[in-house]
Coordinates of C-alpha atoms in Angstrom, one line a residue:
Chain A
M1 CA 107.3 -18.6 -29.8
R2 CA 110.5 -18.1 -27.8
R3 CA 111.7 -15.6 -30.4
V4 CA 108.5 -13.6 -30.3
L5 CA 108.7 -13.5 -26.5
A6 CA 112.3 -12.4 -26.6
V7 CA 111.4 -9.6 -29.0
L8 CA 108.6 -8.6 -26.7
I9 CA 110.9 -8.5 -23.7
A10 CA 113.4 -6.5 -25.6
A11 CA 110.8 -4.0 -26.6
V12 CA 109.7 -3.6 -23.0
V13 CA 113.2 -3.3 -21.6
A14 CA 114.6 -1.2 -24.4
P15 CA 113.4 2.2 -23.1
V16 CA 115.4 1.7 -19.9
G17 CA 118.5 0.5 -21.7
A18 CA 118.2 2.9 -24.6
L19 CA 119.8 5.8 -22.8
G20 CA 123.1 4.0 -22.8
Q21 CA 123.5 5.3 -19.2
S22 CA 126.4 7.5 -20.1
A23 CA 126.9 10.4 -17.7
S24 CA 126.8 13.0 -20.5
E25 CA 123.5 11.6 -21.9
V26 CA 122.0 11.6 -18.5
E27 CA 123.0 15.2 -18.1
R28 CA 121.6 16.1 -21.5
C29 CA 118.3 14.5 -20.6
F30 CA 118.2 16.2 -17.3
Q31 CA 118.7 19.6 -18.9
N32 CA 116.3 19.0 -21.7
P33 CA 113.9 16.1 -21.0
A34 CA 111.8 16.9 -24.1
A35 CA 114.7 16.2 -26.4
C36 CA 115.8 13.1 -24.4
G37 CA 114.1 10.6 -26.6
Q38 CA 115.8 12.1 -29.7
G39 CA 119.2 10.7 -30.6
G40 CA 118.8 7.7 -28.4
G41 CA 122.2 6.7 -27.3
A42 CA 124.0 9.9 -28.1
A43 CA 126.6 9.1 -25.5
G44 CA 129.2 11.8 -25.2
A45 CA 126.9 14.5 -26.4
P46 CA 127.8 17.8 -24.7
A47 CA 125.8 18.6 -21.6
V48 CA 123.5 21.5 -21.8
G49 CA 123.6 24.0 -18.9
G50 CA 124.3 23.4 -15.3
G51 CA 125.5 19.8 -15.2
T52 CA 129.2 19.2 -14.9
V53 CA 131.2 16.1 -15.7
A54 CA 134.0 15.6 -13.3
T55 CA 136.0 13.1 -15.3
R56 CA 135.1 13.2 -18.9
P57 CA 137.1 12.3 -22.0
A58 CA 138.5 15.5 -23.4
A59 CA 136.3 17.0 -26.1
A60 CA 138.4 20.1 -27.0
P61 CA 136.7 22.7 -24.8
D62 CA 136.4 26.2 -26.2
Y63 CA 138.4 28.5 -23.9
T64 CA 139.3 31.0 -26.6
T65 CA 135.9 32.6 -26.9
V66 CA 136.0 33.9 -23.3
L67 CA 139.6 34.9 -23.3
Q68 CA 139.1 36.9 -26.5
S69 CA 135.7 38.3 -25.4
P70 CA 135.3 42.1 -25.2
E71 CA 136.8 43.8 -22.1
P72 CA 133.6 44.6 -20.4
E73 CA 132.7 40.9 -20.4
R74 CA 136.1 39.9 -19.1
K75 CA 135.7 42.5 -16.3
R76 CA 132.3 41.2 -15.5
I77 CA 133.8 37.7 -15.0
Q78 CA 136.3 39.2 -12.6
E79 CA 133.6 41.0 -10.8
S80 CA 131.6 37.8 -10.5
L81 CA 134.6 36.0 -9.1
R82 CA 134.9 38.8 -6.6
T83 CA 131.3 38.5 -5.6
L84 CA 131.8 34.9 -5.0
D85 CA 134.8 35.6 -2.7
K86 CA 137.2 34.0 -5.1
Y87 CA 139.0 37.0 -6.4
N88 CA 140.4 40.1 -4.6
G89 CA 142.5 41.6 -7.4
R90 CA 142.1 44.5 -9.8
I91 CA 139.2 44.5 -12.2
D92 CA 141.3 44.9 -15.3
G93 CA 139.8 42.3 -17.7
D94 CA 143.0 40.2 -17.6
L95 CA 141.7 36.7 -17.3
Q96 CA 145.2 35.2 -17.6
S97 CA 146.7 37.0 -14.6
D98 CA 147.8 34.6 -11.9
A99 CA 145.2 35.8 -9.4
T100 CA 142.3 35.5 -12.0
V101 CA 143.4 32.0 -13.1
K102 CA 143.6 30.9 -9.5
A103 CA 140.2 32.4 -8.8
I104 CA 138.7 30.5 -11.8
Q105 CA 140.4 27.4 -10.6
D106 CA 138.9 27.8 -7.1
W107 CA 135.5 28.3 -8.6
Q108 CA 135.8 25.3 -10.8
K109 CA 137.1 23.1 -7.9
G110 CA 134.1 24.3 -5.8
R111 CA 131.7 23.0 -8.4
G112 CA 133.5 19.7 -9.1
S113 CA 134.9 20.7 -12.5
S114 CA 138.4 20.2 -13.6
P115 CA 140.4 23.3 -12.3
V116 CA 141.9 24.4 -15.6
G117 CA 141.8 28.1 -14.8
K118 CA 140.0 29.0 -18.0
L119 CA 136.4 29.2 -18.8
T120 CA 134.2 27.9 -21.6
P121 CA 131.4 30.3 -22.7
Q122 CA 128.9 28.1 -20.8
E123 CA 131.0 28.2 -17.6
A124 CA 131.3 32.0 -17.9
Q125 CA 127.6 32.3 -18.2
Q126 CA 127.0 30.0 -15.2
L127 CA 129.6 32.0 -13.2
N128 CA 127.9 35.3 -13.9
A129 CA 124.5 33.8 -13.2
E130 CA 125.7 32.4 -9.9
A131 CA 127.3 35.7 -8.8
A132 CA 124.1 37.5 -9.8
R133 CA 122.1 35.3 -7.5
T134 CA 124.6 35.2 -4.6
P135 CA 123.4 37.1 -1.6
I136 CA 125.9 38.9 0.6
R137 CA 127.6 36.7 3.2
R138 CA 125.8 37.7 6.3
L139 CA 124.1 40.5 8.1
D140 CA 125.7 42.1 11.1
P141 CA 124.1 40.2 13.9
T142 CA 124.6 43.1 16.4
A143 CA 122.7 45.4 14.2
Q144 CA 119.7 43.1 14.0
T145 CA 118.4 43.8 17.5
A146 CA 118.9 47.5 17.2
A147 CA 116.6 48.3 14.3
A148 CA 113.2 49.4 15.3
A149 CA 111.4 50.9 12.3
P150 CA 108.7 48.8 10.9
T151 CA 109.5 46.5 8.0
P152 CA 107.4 46.8 4.9
L153 CA 106.2 43.3 4.1
A154 CA 104.7 43.8 0.7
Q155 CA 108.0 43.5 -1.2
P156 CA 110.6 41.0 -0.3
Q157 CA 114.0 42.6 0.3
S158 CA 117.3 41.4 -0.9
N159 CA 120.0 40.8 1.6
A160 CA 121.9 43.9 0.5
D161 CA 118.8 46.0 0.7
A162 CA 117.9 44.7 4.1
L163 CA 121.5 45.3 5.4
K164 CA 121.5 48.9 4.0
A165 CA 118.2 49.6 5.6
L166 CA 119.3 48.2 8.9
Q167 CA 122.5 50.1 8.9
A168 CA 120.7 53.3 8.0
R169 CA 118.2 52.8 10.8
V170 CA 120.9 51.9 13.4
A171 CA 122.9 55.0 12.4
E172 CA 119.9 57.2 12.6
R173 CA 118.9 55.8 16.0
R174 CA 122.4 56.1 17.4
K175 CA 122.7 59.7 16.2
A176 CA 119.5 60.5 18.1
A177 CA 120.7 58.8 21.2
E178 CA 124.1 60.3 21.2
P179 CA 123.4 63.5 23.2
K180 CA 121.6 61.6 26.0
A181 CA 124.3 58.9 26.2
E182 CA 127.0 61.5 26.1
A183 CA 125.4 63.6 28.9
A184 CA 124.9 60.5 31.1
T185 CA 128.5 59.4 30.6
Q186 CA 129.9 62.9 31.4
A187 CA 127.8 63.0 34.5
L188 CA 129.3 59.7 35.7
V189 CA 132.8 61.0 34.9
R190 CA 132.1 64.1 37.0
D191 CA 131.0 61.9 39.9
L192 CA 134.0 59.6 39.6
K193 CA 136.4 62.6 39.6
A194 CA 134.5 64.1 42.5
Y195 CA 134.8 60.8 44.4
V196 CA 138.6 60.8 43.8
A197 CA 138.8 64.5 44.7
A198 CA 136.9 63.9 48.0
D199 CA 139.4 61.1 48.7
G200 CA 136.8 58.3 48.6
K201 CA 133.5 60.0 49.3
G202 CA 130.6 60.6 47.0
V203 CA 127.8 58.9 45.1
A204 CA 130.2 57.2 42.6
G205 CA 131.6 55.0 45.3
E206 CA 128.2 54.4 46.9
Q207 CA 126.7 53.3 43.7
F208 CA 129.6 51.4 42.2
A209 CA 131.1 49.2 45.0
D210 CA 133.7 47.6 42.8
F211 CA 135.0 51.0 41.9
A212 CA 135.1 52.1 45.5
K213 CA 137.0 48.9 46.4
W214 CA 139.5 49.5 43.6
Y215 CA 140.0 53.1 44.7
A216 CA 140.6 52.0 48.3
E217 CA 143.2 49.5 47.1
T218 CA 144.8 52.0 44.8
K219 CA 145.0 54.6 47.6
A220 CA 146.4 52.0 50.0
G221 CA 149.0 51.1 47.5
G222 CA 150.1 54.7 47.4
R223 CA 149.0 55.2 43.8
A224 CA 147.5 58.5 42.6
V225 CA 144.5 58.4 40.3
G226 CA 145.1 60.2 37.0
A227 CA 143.1 60.5 33.8
I228 CA 139.6 59.1 33.5
V229 CA 138.7 58.4 29.9
P230 CA 135.2 57.2 28.9
A231 CA 133.9 55.5 25.8
I232 CA 130.2 54.7 25.5
D233 CA 129.6 51.0 25.1
D234 CA 125.9 50.8 24.8
Y235 CA 122.8 52.9 25.3
G236 CA 119.1 52.3 24.9
D237 CA 115.7 51.9 26.5
A238 CA 115.4 49.3 29.2
K239 CA 112.5 48.2 31.3
A240 CA 113.3 50.6 34.1
G241 CA 114.4 53.6 32.0
A242 CA 117.3 54.6 29.8
A243 CA 120.2 52.2 30.2
V244 CA 123.9 53.2 29.8
A245 CA 127.0 51.1 29.6
T246 CA 130.2 53.0 29.5
E247 CA 133.8 51.7 29.3
I248 CA 136.0 53.9 31.4
A249 CA 139.8 53.6 31.6
I250 CA 141.2 55.0 34.8
E251 CA 144.9 55.8 35.1
S252 CA 146.9 55.5 38.3
Q253 CA 150.5 56.4 38.9
K254 CA 153.2 55.7 41.4
D255 CA 156.9 56.6 41.1
G256 CA 156.3 57.7 37.5
V257 CA 154.9 54.3 36.6
S258 CA 151.5 54.4 35.1
Q259 CA 148.8 51.7 35.1
T260 CA 145.4 51.7 33.6
R261 CA 142.3 49.9 35.0
C262 CA 139.4 49.4 32.7
F263 CA 135.8 49.3 34.0
V264 CA 132.4 49.0 32.3
F265 CA 130.0 51.1 34.4
A266 CA 126.4 50.1 33.7
W267 CA 123.3 51.8 35.2
I268 CA 119.8 53.0 34.5
E269 CA 119.5 56.7 34.3
G270 CA 117.9 58.4 37.3
S271 CA 118.7 60.3 40.4
P272 CA 120.1 58.3 42.0
R273 CA 121.3 55.9 39.3
K274 CA 119.3 52.7 39.4
N275 CA 120.8 49.1 39.2
P276 CA 124.3 50.4 39.0
Q277 CA 127.1 47.9 38.5
A278 CA 130.8 48.2 37.6
F279 CA 132.4 45.3 35.7
S280 CA 135.9 44.6 34.7
C281 CA 136.2 45.3 30.9
D282 CA 137.2 41.6 30.5
D283 CA 133.9 40.5 32.0
V284 CA 132.0 40.7 28.7
A285 CA 129.6 38.0 29.8
G286 CA 128.7 39.9 33.0
V287 CA 128.0 43.1 31.1
E288 CA 125.8 41.3 28.6
K289 CA 124.0 39.5 31.4
W290 CA 123.3 42.8 33.0
K291 CA 121.9 44.2 29.7
T292 CA 119.7 41.2 29.3
E293 CA 118.4 41.5 32.9
Q294 CA 117.5 45.1 32.2
A295 CA 115.9 44.2 28.9
L296 CA 118.1 46.7 27.1
K297 CA 117.0 47.5 23.6
S298 CA 120.1 49.0 22.2
A299 CA 120.0 52.3 20.3
W300 CA 123.7 52.3 20.0
R301 CA 124.7 49.2 18.0
Chain B
M1 CA 87.9 64.4 40.0
K2 CA 90.2 65.4 37.2
R3 CA 92.4 62.5 38.1
F4 CA 89.5 60.1 37.9
V5 CA 88.4 61.4 34.5
G6 CA 92.0 61.0 33.3
L7 CA 92.3 57.4 34.5
F8 CA 88.9 56.6 32.9
A9 CA 90.1 58.1 29.6
V10 CA 93.3 56.1 29.7
A11 CA 91.3 52.9 30.4
V12 CA 88.9 53.5 27.5
T13 CA 91.8 54.3 25.2
V14 CA 93.6 51.1 26.1
A15 CA 90.4 49.0 25.6
V16 CA 89.8 50.6 22.2
V17 CA 93.4 50.0 21.0
T18 CA 93.4 46.4 22.3
Q19 CA 90.2 45.7 20.5
A20 CA 91.5 47.3 17.3
L21 CA 94.6 45.3 17.4
A22 CA 92.7 42.1 18.0
Q23 CA 90.5 42.9 15.0
T24 CA 93.5 43.6 12.8
A25 CA 94.8 40.1 13.5
A26 CA 91.5 38.4 13.1
Q27 CA 90.7 40.3 9.9
S28 CA 94.1 39.7 8.3
P29 CA 93.5 39.2 4.6
H30 CA 95.7 36.1 4.7
G31 CA 94.3 34.5 7.7
K32 CA 95.4 33.1 11.0
A33 CA 98.2 30.5 11.3
E34 CA 97.2 27.1 12.5
R35 CA 99.3 24.4 14.2
R36 CA 98.5 21.9 11.4
D37 CA 99.5 24.3 8.5
A38 CA 102.0 22.8 6.1
I39 CA 104.8 25.0 7.2
F40 CA 104.6 23.7 10.7
L41 CA 104.4 20.1 9.5
R42 CA 107.4 20.7 7.4
F43 CA 109.5 22.1 10.2
P44 CA 108.5 20.2 13.4
E45 CA 111.2 21.7 15.6
M46 CA 110.0 25.2 14.7
A47 CA 106.4 24.1 15.4
E48 CA 107.5 22.9 18.8
R49 CA 109.0 26.3 19.7
Y50 CA 106.1 28.2 18.1
W51 CA 103.2 26.3 19.6
V52 CA 104.4 24.2 22.5
N53 CA 107.6 25.4 24.3
P54 CA 106.4 27.7 27.0
E55 CA 109.5 29.9 26.8
T56 CA 109.0 30.8 23.2
N57 CA 105.3 30.1 22.8
A58 CA 104.4 32.8 25.3
A59 CA 106.5 35.5 23.6
S60 CA 104.5 38.6 22.9
H61 CA 105.8 38.6 19.3
K62 CA 106.5 35.5 17.2
V63 CA 107.7 35.7 13.6
I64 CA 108.6 33.2 11.0
A65 CA 110.6 34.0 7.9
V66 CA 111.3 31.6 5.0
P67 CA 112.9 32.0 1.5
M68 CA 110.2 32.5 -1.1
P69 CA 108.8 31.6 -3.6
R70 CA 107.5 28.3 -2.2
Q71 CA 110.0 26.0 -3.7
C72 CA 112.8 27.9 -2.0
A73 CA 111.4 27.2 1.5
F74 CA 113.8 24.6 2.6
V75 CA 115.2 26.7 5.5
Y76 CA 113.4 28.8 8.0
A77 CA 114.0 31.2 10.8
D78 CA 111.7 31.8 13.7
A79 CA 112.2 34.6 16.2
Y80 CA 110.6 35.4 19.5
S81 CA 110.5 38.7 21.4
K82 CA 112.5 39.1 24.5
G83 CA 111.7 41.9 27.0
Q84 CA 110.0 44.8 25.3
M85 CA 111.1 44.1 21.8
S86 CA 108.6 45.4 19.2
E87 CA 107.1 43.2 16.5
S88 CA 109.1 45.0 13.8
E89 CA 112.3 44.2 15.7
V90 CA 111.4 40.5 15.9
Q91 CA 110.6 40.6 12.2
Q92 CA 114.1 42.1 11.5
I93 CA 115.7 39.3 13.5
A94 CA 113.8 36.6 11.7
L95 CA 114.5 38.1 8.3
S96 CA 118.2 38.5 9.1
N97 CA 118.6 35.0 10.5
C98 CA 116.9 33.5 7.4
N99 CA 119.2 35.5 5.1
R100 CA 122.2 34.4 7.1
K101 CA 121.2 30.7 6.9
L102 CA 120.8 31.0 3.1
A103 CA 124.1 32.8 2.8
E104 CA 125.9 30.2 4.8
L105 CA 124.6 27.4 2.7
G106 CA 125.9 29.0 -0.5
P107 CA 124.5 30.0 -3.8
L108 CA 121.4 28.4 -5.1
G109 CA 121.7 29.4 -8.7
E110 CA 122.6 25.9 -9.9
N111 CA 119.5 24.5 -8.4
Y112 CA 116.9 27.2 -8.9
G113 CA 115.8 29.1 -11.9
V114 CA 114.1 31.6 -9.5
D115 CA 115.6 34.1 -7.1
C116 CA 115.1 32.8 -3.6
R117 CA 114.7 35.6 -1.1
C118 CA 113.8 35.5 2.6
Q119 CA 110.5 37.0 3.5
V120 CA 108.5 37.3 6.7
V121 CA 105.5 35.0 6.2
I122 CA 103.9 34.7 9.7
S123 CA 103.9 37.5 12.2
N124 CA 102.1 37.1 15.5
E125 CA 100.1 34.0 14.3
V126 CA 98.9 35.8 11.2
Y127 CA 100.0 35.2 7.6
V128 CA 101.5 38.3 6.1
V129 CA 101.7 36.8 2.6
P130 CA 98.8 35.2 0.7
R131 CA 98.1 31.7 1.9
N132 CA 98.1 30.4 -1.7
A133 CA 101.8 31.5 -2.0
M134 CA 102.8 29.3 0.9
P135 CA 104.3 25.9 0.2
T136 CA 101.9 23.0 0.7
D137 CA 104.6 20.4 0.0
S138 CA 108.2 20.0 1.2
H139 CA 110.8 21.4 -1.2
G140 CA 114.5 21.5 -1.3
P141 CA 117.5 21.8 -3.6
A142 CA 118.4 18.4 -5.1
S143 CA 121.6 17.0 -6.6
I144 CA 121.9 13.7 -8.3
F145 CA 125.4 12.2 -8.9
Y146 CA 125.8 9.3 -11.2
R147 CA 129.0 7.5 -12.3
D148 CA 128.8 5.7 -15.6
Q149 CA 130.7 2.7 -16.8
S150 CA 133.6 4.8 -18.1
G151 CA 134.0 6.5 -14.8
N152 CA 132.5 9.8 -16.0
V153 CA 130.4 11.5 -13.3
A154 CA 127.1 13.3 -14.1
R155 CA 126.1 16.0 -11.7
L156 CA 122.4 17.0 -12.0
N157 CA 121.1 19.9 -10.0
G158 CA 117.5 20.9 -9.5
V159 CA 114.7 21.1 -7.0
A160 CA 112.9 18.2 -5.3
K161 CA 109.4 18.2 -4.0
Y162 CA 108.0 15.6 -1.7
G163 CA 104.5 15.3 -0.5
A164 CA 104.7 14.6 3.2
L165 CA 106.9 14.3 6.2
I166 CA 109.5 11.5 5.7
G167 CA 109.6 9.5 9.0
R168 CA 105.9 9.7 9.8
D169 CA 104.2 8.4 6.6
R170 CA 105.1 4.9 5.5
S171 CA 105.7 6.0 1.9
V172 CA 105.9 9.3 0.2
T173 CA 106.4 10.2 -3.4
F174 CA 108.9 12.8 -4.6
S175 CA 109.7 14.5 -7.9
V176 CA 112.8 16.4 -9.1
D177 CA 112.6 19.4 -11.4
N178 CA 115.5 20.8 -13.4
P179 CA 116.3 24.5 -12.9
R180 CA 113.9 25.3 -15.8
G181 CA 111.1 23.9 -13.7
E182 CA 110.6 20.8 -15.9
Q183 CA 109.9 17.6 -14.0
V184 CA 112.5 15.1 -14.9
C185 CA 112.4 12.4 -12.2
E186 CA 109.9 10.9 -9.9
G187 CA 110.2 8.4 -7.2
T188 CA 109.2 7.0 -3.8
F189 CA 110.7 7.0 -0.4
T190 CA 109.5 4.1 1.8
N191 CA 110.1 4.5 5.5
E192 CA 111.6 1.5 7.3
A193 CA 113.0 3.1 10.5
A194 CA 113.1 6.6 12.0
G195 CA 114.7 8.8 9.3
S196 CA 115.8 6.0 7.0
G197 CA 114.4 3.6 4.4
R198 CA 114.4 2.6 0.8
F199 CA 114.0 4.8 -2.3
S200 CA 113.3 4.2 -6.0
M201 CA 113.6 6.8 -8.7
S202 CA 112.8 6.9 -12.4
C203 CA 113.9 9.8 -14.7
F204 CA 113.1 10.7 -18.3
N205 CA 110.1 8.4 -18.6
G206 CA 112.0 5.4 -17.2
R207 CA 115.1 5.9 -19.3
F208 CA 117.2 6.3 -16.2
A209 CA 116.2 4.4 -13.0
S210 CA 117.8 3.7 -9.7
S211 CA 117.0 2.4 -6.3
G212 CA 118.6 2.0 -2.9
S213 CA 118.4 3.3 0.6
Y214 CA 118.1 6.8 2.0
Q215 CA 118.8 8.5 5.3
S216 CA 117.5 11.8 6.8
K217 CA 120.3 13.8 8.4
T218 CA 119.5 16.7 10.8
G219 CA 121.7 19.5 12.0
A220 CA 124.5 21.5 10.4
P221 CA 124.9 22.6 7.7
N222 CA 121.2 21.9 7.1
D223 CA 118.7 19.1 7.5
H224 CA 118.9 17.0 4.4
I225 CA 118.3 13.6 2.9
V226 CA 121.0 11.5 1.3
A227 CA 119.9 8.6 -0.9
R228 CA 122.5 6.1 -2.2
G229 CA 121.6 3.5 -4.7
Q230 CA 122.3 1.9 -8.1
T231 CA 121.0 1.9 -11.6
V232 CA 119.6 -1.3 -13.1
Q233 CA 123.1 -1.8 -14.5
G234 CA 124.6 -1.6 -11.0
L235 CA 126.2 1.8 -11.5
P236 CA 126.2 4.1 -8.4
V237 CA 123.8 6.9 -7.9
V238 CA 123.6 9.4 -5.0
M239 CA 120.8 11.9 -4.5
V240 CA 121.0 14.7 -2.0
I241 CA 117.9 16.8 -1.1
G242 CA 118.2 19.9 1.1
L243 CA 121.7 21.1 0.3
P244 CA 122.6 23.6 -2.5
A245 CA 124.6 22.2 -5.3
Q246 CA 128.1 23.3 -4.2
L247 CA 127.6 22.0 -0.7
A248 CA 126.1 18.8 -2.0
V249 CA 129.0 18.1 -4.3
G250 CA 131.5 19.0 -1.6
T251 CA 129.9 16.6 0.8
Y252 CA 128.6 13.7 -1.3
G253 CA 130.0 14.4 -4.8
A254 CA 132.8 11.9 -4.6
I255 CA 130.8 8.8 -5.4

């Protein structure tokens, strides 16, 4: 009776133990569960597909096939490594160059494989598949808020497509905004020059107190104002009108020694300018806060 | 008089446009989003921002993007308008943020046999994709690490599906598919405390079984579950749900 019971228990327990619990067998079953029951304890059988054994007894891996594969296939491997940010060298099909071997090692390390620097056919296939599915690293976050054209929702876009579309829209929008932004900036430069020419009188000083203060200090220090060089920082629609932020470098000289002071002038277009404010170019947070307060929707970046 | 007529015309136009927009939302072929929809149950922090938090809930445009198809929806991005941003701008932000999250987590090719791509799924409380395409369960990339008696390590990558929110239900079932979409493992998480409990798992019709404890981890790089246990022979098993294969092996692969 005991013997019968033992046989029965063994029969019940057997399925659990039958796998042999070897890592390679577990991998094989994971990749192909339908064939799992076949071959029982085929421990050590090669894994099929994605699984990787980190520390496995050597089973003479086939590295020759990939090394001797046609040039286009070898180049594709280099391109895949480049896509995965592992390789930055020439696409010449040389899989034994130092840079390529290192790139393969990096890729193998990243996936927990032994970093031998050579690929089995399976690994090559996995590498190419991984690269084909890899999206680009990131979208330009500053471009995200600038795009305005409606997004078609019917077809999902890839990252690369989305980025291209965004960049195209931003460029188009910026191009359209350029004449107005340029005109507004040149008008400010004229006012600044007029203020300097009038020795501290004019709308530029009335509107931009910090600039007026700087001018007074410069003048008191015996310095002469020189070149005024603008560069548009941002432009777009805001809640009160068209908003402009322009970086302006103003040169001053004394005894042949030149200094440059950098301001960001920000205002809403109008006559007179609305909500004008001058910031030091270092005060990035202040400029961005002003833009947020104005609800600026950038058409510039 | 002309001014009066002009004002009246403007008022009528505004009323007609408003009504037309309202009808568009109500008559969306995919229906209106609801607080109890699976996607909001799956991502409670997003649901809080979308439905409760007055700063975001009151936004004029609210958009949610997730990777699709449904088994890819293990990350999300929600975006809310600021100032006078248009709906399409908010959609762009949600889409870009979703793409960025995916890119930062790394490639999914070892887990998924499908191409996961971010897509706007809800815009202004209306589904912009068919409801039946949306996930009804929680999904995430899954990796199982197992060290056998010889010290060899198996690394199994696929996709996990679990039926409910871990942490609220006492017990939830889960399954793991290989990248070919074949179900290979099934198991149970049993909640014992907030975000932690016990798990048991059986793979290949009971030929590989393990059990142990699990813990839900929130925050960077992504919310995920890590389960640590043993086989019936006492050999170590680690399962990670919510991190792509490379990230999972880098974080938990050294068992």
